[in-house]
Structures are given as C-alpha cells and as structure tokens.
Amino acid sequence: MIVAERAERAEVRAESLTVTGPAGDIVRDLSFSIRLGQTLGIVGESGSGKSLTAKAVSGLLPAGLHATGTVAIAGTDVALPGSPQAWRKLRGAGVTLLLQDPFTSLSPVHRCGDQIAWTLQARIGRQAKGTRKEIRAKVIQHLDEVNLPAIVARRYPGELSGGMRQRAAIAAALAASPRLLIADEPTTALDASNQKDVLELLASLQREHGMAMVLISHDLGLVRGVTDEVLVMYAGLAVEQGPTAAVLSKPVHPYTAGLQASDPPMDRRLQRLIVIPGRVPEPGRRPAGCSFADRCSMASAACRRAEPRLEPAADGRAVACFNSRGPIALAAPAAVDERWQRGDDAPLLRAHHVVKSFAGQLALHGVSIEVHNGESVGIVGESGSGKTTLARCIAGLERPDSGEILYRGTTLTRERRTANQIQVVFQDPYSALNPKMRIGAAIAEALRTSRSERPRTVADLLDMVGLPAAFVRRYPSELSGGERQRVAIARSLAPDPELLICDESVSALDVSVQAQILNLLSDLRQELGLSLLFISHDLAVVRQISDAIYVIQAGRIVESGLTRDVLRAPRQGYTRRLITAVSQ
Amino acid sequence: MTADLLTTVAAPGVRARRRPVTLVTCLVILGLALFAALFGHLLYPSATQVNVLQAQLPPGSPGHLLGTDQLGRDIVALSVAGTASTLIGPLVVAGGSMLLGTFFGLLAGFWQGKTDFLLSRLTDLLLALPVVLLGVVVAGIFGASYWWTTVLLIVVFAPYDIRIVRAGVIEQVTKPYVESARLLRLSPWRIMLRHLLVNLWPLERTNFLLNYANAIIAMSALSFLGVGVQQGTANWGRQLIDGEQILFSNPAASIAPAVLIIVVACAVNLLADALNADDRKAAGR
C-alpha cells in the first residue's frame, strides 16, 4: 500500500489523453508515464500533435480545443480538461512549460530578474518586506544555476543573445521547482553550438532537481542524446513507444524507420536521401485504418481496413503496426564519390571584398567568394555571422558599402540585374508567398519575366517541383510548409535563373520534408544545370548538397575548400566547434 | 504553428452566435440610412418648407410626432430629408482621404528614403493645423459651402491615412514575398498594386469605416459652427445647432439628430469590428 503510493508519487502519468478540435481528434488516446529524474522524448513531424500534447498536459490548450483523459503528476490527479483551480495548483510546482522561442516566452518590458522573482513569489506567497532581499538572493542563485552572471537579473530580454535568453527562460521555469518540465523544441531557435550547451544544461538540471522531463523535438539526434524513453507520434497517435536506445537504433514501426533514415548524415554524402513521401493528414481527413498507410512502403490491404493498436514488441517497446514484426534494417544508400574539381573557367559569380555595415556595426569585413557554372557552394556559420547579409548583397536586396558583385565578369549594378540571373528561396515558407494570391497566379506572374524562347507553363513548373497541376487554384494557406517551399522554388525557377540562392531554405522544415526538398534541389541542379549557393547553419545538410563550402565567422571567411575536406579535416577551431556541436 | 491555426479557426465557433446579430443590426441601420439618403426628399418633399404658424410645437403634437422647430418644420421629416447631406459628404471625405492615403502611403512606405522624408514632413505639417480654425478660415474665404468643407476635411483626414498606410507598407515590404517580387524585377507599380495593396486591404477597409464615422461627426460639428451647411438646409448637424435655441420648448429638435448621428456612427464602427473579426478568422484558414 505504502509502496504503491510511493511509486505513484515518483512518476508523471498521462492516461488516454485525447485532444479534440473543430475538425476532429488531434491527439488520440495517448498514454505515457515518466519516472522522476527521467526524460521522455516525443518526436514526429509537424502536424502530428506533439505540441498540443504538451499544452494538454500543462492545461494550456487554446480556446476551442477540448481535452479528455487523466494527468497525474507526483500523486496529484487531474481529470481533463480540469478546473482552473485544479490547474493553478498543479502549474508551477507541478508542471512548467518551456517554449521554443525565448523571444516571445519572456516579457520584453520586464527585467529578467523580476520575471524569475514572480515565479518565486507565486510559490512562497507574497510575504513581508524582509523576504525581498531573500528573493533577490534566490534569483541570483537561479541565474547562477543556468550559468548566467548576476548582472542578467537587471537586463531586459532584448539585451540578451538568443542562448542567454533561453537560459533565463529556463531559470524562470525552474524557479518554481516543478516536478515535470515540458520543453517544447527548446533549442530549435538556437545555433548548433548553443543548442548543445542548453541541452546539456537542461539534462544536468533535471538530474539535480530530480524532475521528470518531456522533450519535444523534431531533431532525432538531439532526442537520442538526452532521453531515456521515446514516444513517436503520427497523426495524433503513438505509433512506437519505448526505451530510446532500442526505438531509435532498431526501429520497428516503418514511420520511425523513415524518420531515422531521412535524417542526413554529416560524415558522407548520399546519392539520394531517403524520404517519407506525402504529408501528415490533417485532423478529420485521416484515412480509414492506419493513418500512415498512404505513406508506408509496407502497407497491405489489412492496414486500410482496421487501425493497428499499440502492442508489446521487442526490447520493452510497444508498436502499432500489423506488418512490421521486427527491427527494420535501415537502408544505407550509396555514398557519393565527392572527388570533384573546380573548373578553370571564369566564375559565374564572384563577390569581391564585400563590406556591409548596419548602423555603424560591420556585418561583413570584406568577404570574397566564387561560384562556378553548375557548382553548388555552401556558406556555413552561426546566426549573426553575416551569411544571410552576404546572400542579400549578392541577390541585390542589400547594397554593399564597398566591394563588387561580378556576374559573368561584369559588375552587377541595379540596372544590370535581370530576373534570369539570381533568384532566392527564403527560409520561412509561410511568408514567402503572397497570402492573397493563388499559386497559379504567383507562378504565372513569375513566368512572364522569363526571356526563354520556349517558355515553360505553370503546369510544367508545378510538375518540376513535384506538385499536382490542380494546385494552381489553391491559396498558400491551404498548403503545408513543404508544399509552400516547393511553390517558392517553382516561382524562383520560372525566370530561368542561372544561380539559385537557398537561404536556410530547408531549416524550417521537418526532417522528412527537408530530405524531399534536398533531393528536389539536386534533381533540379542536374536537370537545369543550375548553380546553387546554399546558406545554412546545418553542416549535415550542407554536406548533402554542396561541393565546396565557405565557413564564415563574424563577417569574415575563416575557412574554405571542398566540403569533404573541410568537414573531415577542419583547420580552424571555429569550424571544429561547429562540427562537434552537430555530432555531439 | 498547428496550435495557432487551430485557435484562430476555433475561436469563431465560441462567438459564432453573437457576431451575426451585431452584423445584421449594423447592416439594417445602414440600409435604412441609405434608403433615407436616396429617397428622403421623395418621402418628404416639403420638409424644409417654413410654416411659422406651427413653430416650436412640442413632441407628440398631432401630425408632428417629434414636434417642430422654430421655423415650423417637422422634426421627423427634416431628419429624414437631412440624411443625404449628413451622410454623403462624409462618404466623400472618407473615400477621398483613403485614396490620398493609399497613394502617398504606398509611395512613402515603398521607396522610403527621400520620398518618405518629404511626404512625412508634409503630413506632419498638415497634422499640426487646427481643423476648426481652418474650417472657419476656409469658410471666410470661399463662403460656407458644403463641398468646400468636404474638400477641407479630405485634406485634414488624409495625413492620418498616409501614416497608417505607410506603416502597413513598411511592415509588408520586408516580407519574403515582396522581396521575391523584387527579385523577379517586377515593376514597382505592379508590386504595390498586385502584392501590397491586396494585403493592406483589411487595414484600409477598417480605416475607411472609422474615418467615415469620424467624418460624420466632424462635418456635423462644423455645421454646428455654421461652417459646413447653409442655413435652411436639411442636415443633422445643422439641426443640432438650430435646435439648441429651442431646447426647452422642443428638446426633440436637437436630441433626434444627435441620436441619429450617434446611431449611424456606431453602426459603421461596429461593422468595421465585425468585418475585422471575420478577417482574422479567414487568416487562420
């Protein structure tokens, strides 16, 4: 009896968690438990219901969504949706949610110290004046725990870097001493090197505080390194659940295997990335039977008749699949021979000693790069290193203070630029398309700028990027992120440019979609003889797409060469740091 | 992202029942006002005829539901007949100022730099002018004409519109879809009309409706000062000023037009709100 109660108090449980929206069930019958001091990873593509699971467990579902099921945190049960009183008791000391974007999760008009103090005050109650000094001391102690100096207490969030801000947010979250910390993509907005630090910090704090942690992420590498158990979600359902080591290294469910396989490796370049075709079905539009059947290579007739339930499988895991009976051997696609020689021909593009400053701050200290015909060149660096500024100068979206952009040997001026020279695919697929313009109209408009003698049609372009011709009548809001990015690529290819700049074009996408877009880009490159300038912070992605890379740090090129050589034997400490941050 | 999408879609469901009522009420009120503006003079052809024998009748007098004013004109008839002059001028004001605001706001926001500097200082200058004083001066020079007052109000309202549109444009031009259009070397006019304007439309529409409500009040206020509308013309603002003198013998003479101004101005404002809420819903599709 006592033993049972103790076990109860030492874990966090969610039972038959279901979240219902206007269109149908978004999360269905999800159950998990985590012992205090352990971490559960939740992975899946966007639209799989990860974030809403986190919101349901912390009682923060947006209006219009309804949750049922039970959440039990260290002995306190709440039957969902739960009254505001019940949640007020449970939040803070019970459960705390750490969000992705430290820019919006901290109040911009209050000092960081005050924001940590609020949590403390809520916990110990607003007491007499005597405690103010204590609270201040406690705030500094909490900041110290996340390796921030005491001075940060007096700073506003806007005065801190992204990594420091996320640390301050962690300090505020932990000030309540929660039993359960839910971290929803806590490092996605950070640089690779910061990601690693913040993640290690979270793991060590979790051990010290003996909390349970739920880590939600689309990054399998990150989940593999930190979590004890993992829950793979697809279309609102748990499809595979169990010990992290077993699930991620020997996946049984085809979806887990697909996610694993589409994660690009950094140590070699694959001929072709493995993808999961299609997209996550929306709530209310899920097919009968197994939701994953349409995208599954192992699907049989049985999969479309009935829905598989979670059943115990090898290594203490549970899997919801009729057909897969054992670990799926991960296909190892052939690596490409990267021996490649830069041609002796005159470069297509030459940026010569480009200098650019913003408000007196130098962003580029005289950067020079070259891109030859048909070549794919990567530019890698942390955020703030100047890589995007360089791309914008080359594209003509910013005017360099000095230096030259030469295209086929002539200096590009505003007047000499034409649409068939350089086009850009931007990072955010959601703002890259005019929300009030149909896809067909957007591509047709771009096509009119083509000077080709045999102009393509809108249908040609949609076909080229792997979208059905019926998409012409759709608005961007009716498309998924990956589909929008395809449209953006189609539009940028319409004027037949010779150089395509991809500015972090795949970093906002899920790994499975990222692999699709990367494959598409290499196909287009071969088909059209396109040159690529690929800007990214992700070295594994760059390895897959670029022949040569430039490493940029604080507005200076610090290293350059063949991608293979630079990643195998980096000469600069900065490059080494970028590489170890990714490979952990 | 998913969460955002769902909230915006879900929110209207919660309030679905309330908004149509407001929307329908506003549309009915504005429909009646439009009807009165178009056909008021046919309903009461002799609304402005002076009949001194029947002057200053209190509300509830036989044949005169709200009584008469000091010239013996029936308040109900006068109010209906005054709808056109009260509501059409402001419509022109709001429309004209929207056109000016859109044109100059787009120019300033899109080109920024020198164009923006010049236009912005010019709007600052106009914003500093005292409206009422300007109205009195213009009336002194050109006579207290209705259409001169309309033109004056367009000039006075436009700077606000220019600023609002400019701010909207500046927010949009840094978005990748506009930058993509620039990279396609589309002409600036095409970018402004085909890309920016459609995305500024919710802002423009709200601003137009708010301006319309403000212009009704501003024009009535100027008429109250005797600037906007000639004496003897049927106009709610004019009625307010004339009714003040007989406030004790027939309070309805000034209360009726005051209530009408408030009701129409509110209906326009609530319509703007309702349309905006629909827009937010559509944005989350």
mmCIF file with all atom_site columns, C-alpha atoms in Angstrom, chain A residues 22 26 47 52 55 62-65 392 395 397 414 417-419 422-424 426 430-437 441 445-446 448-449 475 477 491 495, chain B residues 1-3 5-7 9-11 14 174-186 190 194-196 198-202 279 282-285:
data_model
loop_
_atom_site.group_PDB
_atom_site.id
_atom_site.type_symbol
_atom_site.label_atom_id
_atom_site.label_alt_id
_atom_site.label_comp_id
_atom_site.label_asym_id
_atom_site.label_entity_id
_atom_site.label_seq_id
_atom_site.pdbx_PDB_ins_code
_atom_site.Cartn_x
_atom_site.Cartn_y
_atom_site.Cartn_z
_atom_site.occupancy
_atom_site.B_iso_or_equiv
_atom_site.pdbx_formal_charge
_atom_site.auth_seq_id
_atom_site.auth_comp_id
_atom_site.auth_asym_id
_atom_site.auth_atom_id
_atom_site.pdbx_PDB_model_num
ATOM 1  C CA . PRO A 1 22  ? -13.382 21.575 -34.507 1.00 0.00 ? 22  PRO A CA 1
ATOM 2  C CA . ILE A 1 26  ? -5.967  15.923 -32.966 1.00 0.00 ? 26  ILE A CA 1
ATOM 3  C CA . GLY A 1 47  ? 1.019   18.223 -37.519 1.00 0.00 ? 47  GLY A CA 1
ATOM 4  C CA . LEU A 1 52  ? -0.797  20.041 -28.353 1.00 0.00 ? 52  LEU A CA 1
ATOM 5  C CA . LYS A 1 55  ? -0.285  22.000 -23.956 1.00 0.00 ? 55  LYS A CA 1
ATOM 6  C CA . PRO A 1 62  ? -6.038  27.187 -26.778 1.00 0.00 ? 62  PRO A CA 1
ATOM 7  C CA . ALA A 1 63  ? -9.746  28.056 -26.834 1.00 0.00 ? 63  ALA A CA 1
ATOM 8  C CA . GLY A 1 64  ? -11.851 25.775 -28.999 1.00 0.00 ? 64  GLY A CA 1
ATOM 9  C CA . LEU A 1 65  ? -9.844  22.645 -28.219 1.00 0.00 ? 65  LEU A CA 1
ATOM 10 C CA . ARG A 1 392 ? 21.280  39.502 -49.689 1.00 0.00 ? 392 ARG A CA 1
ATOM 11 C CA . ALA A 1 395 ? 20.986  38.967 -54.667 1.00 0.00 ? 395 ALA A CA 1
ATOM 12 C CA . LEU A 1 397 ? 18.449  43.045 -51.726 1.00 0.00 ? 397 LEU A CA 1
ATOM 13 C CA . ARG A 1 414 ? 20.912  47.816 -60.031 1.00 0.00 ? 414 ARG A CA 1
ATOM 14 C CA . ARG A 1 417 ? 20.372  42.980 -62.789 1.00 0.00 ? 417 ARG A CA 1
ATOM 15 C CA . THR A 1 418 ? 17.768  40.817 -64.511 1.00 0.00 ? 418 THR A CA 1
ATOM 16 C CA . ALA A 1 419 ? 15.417  38.175 -63.222 1.00 0.00 ? 419 ALA A CA 1
ATOM 17 C CA . ILE A 1 422 ? 19.941  35.203 -59.496 1.00 0.00 ? 422 ILE A CA 1
ATOM 18 C CA . GLN A 1 423 ? 16.862  34.080 -57.583 1.00 0.00 ? 423 GLN A CA 1
ATOM 19 C CA . VAL A 1 424 ? 16.419  33.337 -53.885 1.00 0.00 ? 424 VAL A CA 1
ATOM 20 C CA . PHE A 1 426 ? 13.913  32.068 -48.456 1.00 0.00 ? 426 PHE A CA 1
ATOM 21 C CA . TYR A 1 430 ? 4.865   30.802 -44.592 1.00 0.00 ? 430 TYR A CA 1
ATOM 22 C CA . SER A 1 431 ? 5.771   34.351 -45.607 1.00 0.00 ? 431 SER A CA 1
ATOM 23 C CA . ALA A 1 432 ? 7.465   33.539 -48.918 1.00 0.00 ? 432 ALA A CA 1
ATOM 24 C CA . LEU A 1 433 ? 4.205   33.565 -50.854 1.00 0.00 ? 433 LEU A CA 1
ATOM 25 C CA . ASN A 1 434 ? 1.672   36.356 -51.166 1.00 0.00 ? 434 ASN A CA 1
ATOM 26 C CA . PRO A 1 435 ? -1.200  35.111 -48.971 1.00 0.00 ? 435 PRO A CA 1
ATOM 27 C CA . LYS A 1 436 ? -3.812  36.745 -51.210 1.00 0.00 ? 436 LYS A CA 1
ATOM 28 C CA . MET A 1 437 ? -2.572  35.264 -54.470 1.00 0.00 ? 437 MET A CA 1
ATOM 29 C CA . ALA A 1 441 ? -1.224  33.382 -60.427 1.00 0.00 ? 441 ALA A CA 1
ATOM 30 C CA . GLU A 1 445 ? 3.464   36.242 -62.799 1.00 0.00 ? 445 GLU A CA 1
ATOM 31 C CA . ALA A 1 446 ? 6.997   34.957 -62.361 1.00 0.00 ? 446 ALA A CA 1
ATOM 32 C CA . ARG A 1 448 ? 6.144   36.448 -67.530 1.00 0.00 ? 448 ARG A CA 1
ATOM 33 C CA . THR A 1 449 ? 9.626   37.598 -66.542 1.00 0.00 ? 449 THR A CA 1
ATOM 34 C CA . TYR A 1 475 ? -4.072  29.735 -51.814 1.00 0.00 ? 475 TYR A CA 1
ATOM 35 C CA . SER A 1 477 ? -2.781  28.927 -46.580 1.00 0.00 ? 477 SER A CA 1
ATOM 36 C CA . ARG A 1 491 ? 8.409   30.508 -58.681 1.00 0.00 ? 491 ARG A CA 1
ATOM 37 C CA . PRO A 1 495 ? 12.599  33.161 -64.988 1.00 0.00 ? 495 PRO A CA 1
ATOM 38 C CA . MET B 2 1   ? 2.046   26.739 -35.937 1.00 0.00 ? 1   MET B CA 1
ATOM 39 C CA . THR B 2 2   ? -0.528  23.997 -35.704 1.00 0.00 ? 2   THR B CA 1
ATOM 40 C CA . ALA B 2 3   ? -1.675  25.413 -32.415 1.00 0.00 ? 3   ALA B CA 1
ATOM 41 C CA . LEU B 2 5   ? -4.022  27.599 -36.757 1.00 0.00 ? 5   LEU B CA 1
ATOM 42 C CA . LEU B 2 6   ? -6.414  25.781 -34.547 1.00 0.00 ? 6   LEU B CA 1
ATOM 43 C CA . THR B 2 7   ? -7.025  28.663 -32.178 1.00 0.00 ? 7   THR B CA 1
ATOM 44 C CA . VAL B 2 9   ? -10.220 28.512 -36.550 1.00 0.00 ? 9   VAL B CA 1
ATOM 45 C CA . ALA B 2 10  ? -11.763 27.532 -33.274 1.00 0.00 ? 10  ALA B CA 1
ATOM 46 C CA . ALA B 2 11  ? -12.336 30.983 -31.813 1.00 0.00 ? 11  ALA B CA 1
ATOM 47 C CA . VAL B 2 14  ? -17.291 30.224 -29.494 1.00 0.00 ? 14  VAL B CA 1
ATOM 48 C CA . THR B 2 174 ? 10.473  43.316 -45.675 1.00 0.00 ? 174 THR B CA 1
ATOM 49 C CA . LYS B 2 175 ? 8.475   40.095 -46.069 1.00 0.00 ? 175 LYS B CA 1
ATOM 50 C CA . PRO B 2 176 ? 9.985   37.468 -48.344 1.00 0.00 ? 176 PRO B CA 1
ATOM 51 C CA . TYR B 2 177 ? 7.035   37.505 -50.736 1.00 0.00 ? 177 TYR B CA 1
ATOM 52 C CA . VAL B 2 178 ? 7.692   41.170 -51.534 1.00 0.00 ? 178 VAL B CA 1
ATOM 53 C CA . GLU B 2 179 ? 11.436  40.578 -51.780 1.00 0.00 ? 179 GLU B CA 1
ATOM 54 C CA . SER B 2 180 ? 10.748  37.691 -54.157 1.00 0.00 ? 180 SER B CA 1
ATOM 55 C CA . ALA B 2 181 ? 8.683   40.050 -56.307 1.00 0.00 ? 181 ALA B CA 1
ATOM 56 C CA . ARG B 2 182 ? 11.604  42.495 -56.319 1.00 0.00 ? 182 ARG B CA 1
ATOM 57 C CA . LEU B 2 183 ? 13.970  39.725 -57.352 1.00 0.00 ? 183 LEU B CA 1
ATOM 58 C CA . LEU B 2 184 ? 11.651  38.913 -60.248 1.00 0.00 ? 184 LEU B CA 1
ATOM 59 C CA . ARG B 2 185 ? 12.265  42.531 -61.288 1.00 0.00 ? 185 ARG B CA 1
ATOM 60 C CA . LEU B 2 186 ? 8.537   43.262 -61.303 1.00 0.00 ? 186 LEU B CA 1
ATOM 61 C CA . ARG B 2 190 ? 2.960   46.072 -60.021 1.00 0.00 ? 190 ARG B CA 1
ATOM 62 C CA . ARG B 2 194 ? -0.746  43.458 -57.088 1.00 0.00 ? 194 ARG B CA 1
ATOM 63 C CA . HIS B 2 195 ? 1.108   42.486 -53.912 1.00 0.00 ? 195 HIS B CA 1
ATOM 64 C CA . LEU B 2 196 ? 0.994   45.208 -51.294 1.00 0.00 ? 196 LEU B CA 1
ATOM 65 C CA . VAL B 2 198 ? -4.348  43.367 -51.504 1.00 0.00 ? 198 VAL B CA 1
ATOM 66 C CA . ASN B 2 199 ? -2.567  42.659 -48.257 1.00 0.00 ? 199 ASN B CA 1
ATOM 67 C CA . LEU B 2 200 ? -3.256  46.163 -46.964 1.00 0.00 ? 200 LEU B CA 1
ATOM 68 C CA . TRP B 2 201 ? -6.953  45.884 -47.772 1.00 0.00 ? 201 TRP B CA 1
ATOM 69 C CA . PRO B 2 202 ? -8.148  44.874 -44.256 1.00 0.00 ? 202 PRO B CA 1
ATOM 70 C CA . ASP B 2 279 ? -10.793 38.590 -41.469 1.00 0.00 ? 279 ASP B CA 1
ATOM 71 C CA . ALA B 2 282 ? -10.089 33.837 -42.675 1.00 0.00 ? 282 ALA B CA 1
ATOM 72 C CA . ALA B 2 283 ? -6.409  34.485 -41.984 1.00 0.00 ? 283 ALA B CA 1
ATOM 73 C CA . GLY B 2 284 ? -6.247  31.270 -39.971 1.00 0.00 ? 284 GLY B CA 1
ATOM 74 C CA . ARG B 2 285 ? -7.696  29.103 -42.707 1.00 0.00 ? 285 ARG B CA 1
#
